[in-house]
XYZ file of C-alpha atoms in Angstrom:
330
model
C 134.067 109.538 199.461
C 134.577 106.142 201.039
C 135.702 103.377 198.691
C 133.360 100.430 198.445
C 134.657 96.930 199.019
C 133.071 94.061 197.115
C 132.990 90.664 198.757
C 133.018 88.041 195.987
C 130.738 85.920 198.169
C 128.018 88.522 197.678
C 128.242 88.057 193.908
C 127.949 84.270 194.210
C 125.024 84.764 196.558
C 123.434 87.095 194.022
C 123.830 84.440 191.343
C 121.599 82.106 193.328
C 118.836 84.716 193.253
C 119.410 85.782 189.651
C 119.597 82.231 188.277
C 116.288 81.331 189.920
C 114.577 84.113 188.018
C 116.585 84.689 184.825
C 118.304 82.504 182.258
C 122.005 82.902 181.548
C 122.610 84.985 178.422
C 124.616 83.828 175.423
C 128.289 84.571 174.891
C 128.855 84.318 171.132
C 131.905 84.719 168.926
C 131.398 86.736 165.730
C 133.694 85.957 162.834
C 132.959 89.130 160.845
C 133.560 91.376 163.865
C 136.740 89.473 164.670
C 137.931 90.117 161.123
C 136.972 93.818 161.313
C 138.829 94.431 164.582
C 141.666 91.959 164.083
C 140.915 90.269 167.404
C 138.874 87.374 168.727
C 135.545 89.158 169.372
C 132.822 87.733 171.610
C 129.585 89.455 172.593
C 127.798 88.915 175.886
C 124.163 89.301 174.896
C 122.696 91.082 177.881
C 120.192 92.582 175.448
C 118.478 89.164 175.509
C 117.410 89.641 179.121
C 113.884 90.708 180.074
C 113.725 94.506 179.598
C 116.627 94.044 177.118
C 119.166 95.134 179.710
C 121.905 93.853 181.994
C 120.291 95.980 184.694
C 117.516 93.438 185.254
C 120.104 91.228 186.999
C 120.827 93.899 189.573
C 117.177 94.790 189.921
C 116.195 91.171 190.605
C 118.851 90.779 193.284
C 117.945 94.065 194.944
C 114.169 93.555 194.790
C 114.446 90.048 196.235
C 116.439 91.310 199.207
C 113.995 94.166 199.800
C 110.989 91.828 199.611
C 112.595 89.446 202.107
C 112.872 92.397 204.464
C 109.210 93.307 204.158
C 109.339 96.084 201.540
C 106.280 96.076 199.270
C 106.376 99.533 197.640
C 109.406 101.074 195.968
C 109.992 104.398 194.240
C 112.824 105.305 191.889
C 113.637 107.703 189.072
C 114.626 106.838 185.545
C 115.429 108.172 182.109
C 116.410 104.788 180.705
C 116.545 101.045 181.372
C 117.030 101.163 185.143
C 113.409 102.078 185.814
C 112.037 99.310 183.627
C 114.365 96.769 185.225
C 113.284 97.746 188.744
C 109.609 97.730 187.775
C 109.939 94.290 186.183
C 111.771 92.891 189.211
C 109.250 94.415 191.606
C 106.421 92.708 189.759
C 108.253 89.368 189.963
C 108.126 89.583 193.757
C 104.636 91.051 194.114
C 105.833 94.565 194.900
C 104.516 97.820 193.479
C 106.834 100.294 191.767
C 106.470 104.008 191.190
C 108.897 105.531 188.693
C 109.411 109.283 188.453
C 110.574 110.454 185.020
C 111.473 113.887 183.635
C 108.533 115.836 182.291
C 109.717 115.762 178.669
C 110.413 112.024 178.615
C 109.592 110.280 175.328
C 106.314 108.425 175.227
C 108.225 105.243 174.388
C 109.952 105.352 177.800
C 106.701 105.963 179.664
C 104.941 103.174 177.777
C 107.753 100.691 178.401
C 107.658 101.447 182.133
C 103.904 100.984 182.224
C 104.266 97.722 180.305
C 106.479 96.484 183.162
C 103.734 97.266 185.644
C 105.062 100.572 186.989
C 103.054 103.582 187.974
C 104.722 106.482 186.159
C 104.772 110.112 187.202
C 106.308 112.766 184.974
C 107.783 115.257 187.409
C 110.992 117.267 187.190
C 112.671 119.219 184.420
C 115.514 116.697 184.150
C 116.693 113.396 185.612
C 118.525 114.866 188.649
C 115.361 116.723 189.686
C 113.211 113.616 189.154
C 115.667 111.734 191.363
C 115.304 114.316 194.142
C 111.520 114.131 193.889
C 111.571 110.336 194.126
C 113.816 110.487 197.187
C 111.431 112.897 198.939
C 108.597 110.423 198.472
C 110.396 107.985 200.784
C 110.663 110.730 203.381
C 106.873 110.966 203.359
C 106.766 107.318 204.451
C 104.868 105.940 201.471
C 107.659 104.153 199.591
C 111.132 102.692 199.937
C 113.468 104.735 197.731
C 115.754 102.759 195.423
C 118.619 104.671 193.864
C 119.122 103.611 190.222
C 122.935 103.444 190.641
C 124.100 103.715 194.266
C 123.003 100.259 195.456
C 125.594 97.561 196.183
C 123.055 94.753 195.822
C 122.280 96.081 192.363
C 125.973 95.876 191.442
C 126.253 92.362 192.907
C 123.388 91.239 190.701
C 124.762 92.865 187.547
C 128.125 91.232 188.261
C 126.622 87.804 187.599
C 126.967 88.584 183.869
C 130.725 88.973 184.269
C 130.790 85.831 186.387
C 129.258 83.878 183.503
C 131.858 85.293 181.095
C 134.801 84.502 183.366
C 133.646 80.912 183.816
C 132.888 80.341 180.128
C 135.836 82.222 178.643
C 138.639 82.385 181.228
C 141.182 83.234 178.527
C 139.552 86.635 177.808
C 142.083 89.475 177.743
C 139.810 92.519 177.503
C 136.198 93.415 178.326
C 134.495 96.548 176.995
C 131.249 97.966 178.378
C 129.220 101.164 178.164
C 129.140 103.654 181.020
C 125.928 105.498 181.819
C 125.183 105.469 185.522
C 128.207 103.214 185.930
C 126.663 100.231 187.681
C 127.231 97.732 184.878
C 130.891 98.617 184.242
C 131.505 98.634 188.006
C 129.973 95.162 188.239
C 132.363 93.771 185.608
C 135.279 95.086 187.630
C 133.800 93.790 190.887
C 133.851 90.224 189.561
C 136.997 90.313 187.442
C 139.220 92.000 190.050
C 138.944 88.858 192.170
C 138.344 86.055 189.681
C 140.397 87.232 186.697
C 142.577 90.204 187.676
C 144.447 89.997 184.358
C 141.281 91.006 182.481
C 141.554 94.621 181.297
C 138.221 96.444 181.473
C 137.523 99.429 179.212
C 134.631 101.863 179.543
C 132.785 103.702 176.755
C 130.752 106.877 177.107
C 129.151 109.537 174.928
C 131.417 112.498 174.209
C 128.451 114.795 174.870
C 127.822 113.227 178.301
C 131.353 112.905 179.698
C 130.745 113.186 183.442
C 131.979 109.674 184.266
C 134.979 110.047 181.953
C 135.954 113.378 183.532
C 135.544 111.845 186.985
C 137.811 108.945 186.018
C 140.334 111.310 184.437
C 140.528 113.641 187.445
C 139.980 111.098 190.213
C 137.078 113.096 191.668
C 133.335 113.152 191.010
C 132.443 115.608 188.257
C 129.265 117.060 186.810
C 128.888 117.934 183.148
C 125.767 118.741 181.181
C 124.544 115.877 179.005
C 123.691 116.730 175.408
C 123.725 113.271 173.844
C 120.721 111.720 172.135
C 121.242 108.476 174.084
C 118.927 107.970 177.054
C 121.142 105.266 178.544
C 124.388 107.207 178.255
C 122.962 110.645 179.020
C 124.109 111.184 182.601
C 125.149 114.637 183.828
C 127.068 113.270 186.845
C 128.998 110.241 187.993
C 127.502 108.303 190.896
C 129.428 107.628 194.069
C 129.292 103.853 194.529
C 129.966 102.805 190.913
C 132.686 105.452 190.628
C 134.451 104.144 193.718
C 134.714 100.777 191.953
C 135.896 101.950 188.523
C 137.896 105.076 189.452
C 141.246 103.307 189.763
C 140.459 100.070 187.984
C 139.517 100.881 184.387
C 142.313 100.180 181.922
C 141.024 102.782 179.463
C 138.022 104.994 178.754
C 136.726 105.840 175.266
C 134.530 108.820 174.384
C 132.390 108.506 171.257
C 130.929 111.445 169.323
C 127.277 111.202 168.313
C 127.992 109.961 164.800
C 130.096 107.105 166.158
C 127.317 106.136 168.588
C 124.918 105.809 165.684
C 127.536 103.798 163.793
C 127.770 101.418 166.739
C 124.025 100.763 166.435
C 124.456 100.179 162.687
C 127.426 97.834 163.174
C 125.473 95.792 165.728
C 122.698 95.287 163.186
C 125.048 94.400 160.356
C 127.331 91.972 162.185
C 125.070 90.466 164.860
C 121.539 91.122 163.521
C 120.683 92.694 166.855
C 118.484 95.770 167.224
C 120.206 97.703 170.035
C 120.531 101.257 171.295
C 123.665 103.407 171.532
C 124.719 101.826 174.842
C 124.396 98.355 173.321
C 126.373 99.212 170.196
C 129.031 101.495 171.687
C 131.427 98.676 172.726
C 131.596 97.508 169.102
C 132.539 100.988 167.924
C 135.080 101.329 170.741
C 136.685 98.004 169.827
C 137.065 99.157 166.235
C 138.692 102.428 167.281
C 141.050 100.520 169.618
C 141.805 97.806 167.065
C 145.542 98.439 167.021
C 145.769 97.862 170.782
C 143.402 94.873 170.661
C 145.063 93.021 167.804
C 145.156 89.230 168.358
C 143.559 89.518 171.810
C 140.409 87.792 173.070
C 137.837 90.535 173.638
C 134.372 90.428 175.201
C 131.910 93.188 174.352
C 129.006 93.600 176.765
C 125.893 94.330 174.703
C 124.198 95.708 177.785
C 121.127 97.414 176.362
C 118.663 96.917 173.541
C 116.124 99.649 174.275
C 116.492 101.591 171.023
C 113.964 104.222 170.007
C 112.522 104.343 166.509
C 114.336 107.629 165.843
C 117.647 106.111 166.961
C 117.277 103.129 164.653
C 116.075 105.216 161.725
C 119.123 107.485 161.961
C 121.579 104.597 162.413
C 120.238 102.509 159.568
C 120.723 105.306 157.023
C 124.488 105.165 157.597
C 126.813 103.351 155.223
C 128.027 101.182 158.138
C 124.638 99.490 158.218
C 125.188 98.076 154.715
C 128.969 97.801 154.582
C 129.686 96.710 158.164
C 132.559 99.209 158.306
C 132.631 102.634 160.001
C 133.418 105.688 157.922
C 137.039 106.813 158.034
C 136.910 110.393 159.307
């Protein structure tokens, strides 16, 4: 696998496109979270973006470049926020988007994709098969295939979130972000490695979907069945381009069991009044578990996703952490 090289000029170029179409998101300090962790805790509210995801930044940058080059019809596969982000961005630039989803996808995912203007086809027993089906549709000549993770322009666009953080809070010591397909965590590293190389970046993943963690641990791409409830974190493999950017650069990698993922959702509601999914809440839970290492540091948590299902919220809000603001001591 060939390592990818990020030119910081591509990220600044992406910011021109992203800023024309999206507003900068808030970076807010939370006193109660700072007290809980024993550090100076800030949250980058990427959940405030259209589609409630950091991924819309990458999708906007990628779709704009494709449209400039004459592409009008794209196809992709999704089991989470990437499909909605690409559909939303395609509509911004008068493109059509077809999204292939696994056959047993929740109705909430299908409806959200349709709300963004996508044509949705349920085809494939799981996400990897849906991805193969979407790729074959490009081979038939009808669509331009967009990979939901292996696109450098997507990473350049997502990196504009880290660029905003670095400019607003240059004294940050640590950044923590969730790892699903890997594009968002790779984008943080792409920006910080050049503009703030002292910033330590930590990834968080579901314990029951550890493919990216195992890849990072072994230094080689791994596959592992995903059994987590989280759509955003439920990847059964690590993807080549994001992995090449985080493989040697992450300072640490945290795996969260299912109960802790739900607690992250509950803690987000209690401390920030934000309704987020497991990927959005996981950095909070990770910061708490790492509190001894983070003590007295300035920490930025990327709240990268707010696409929670009703079942996810219902389960999380029954936990004691929702009322107390403190995780259970297991």
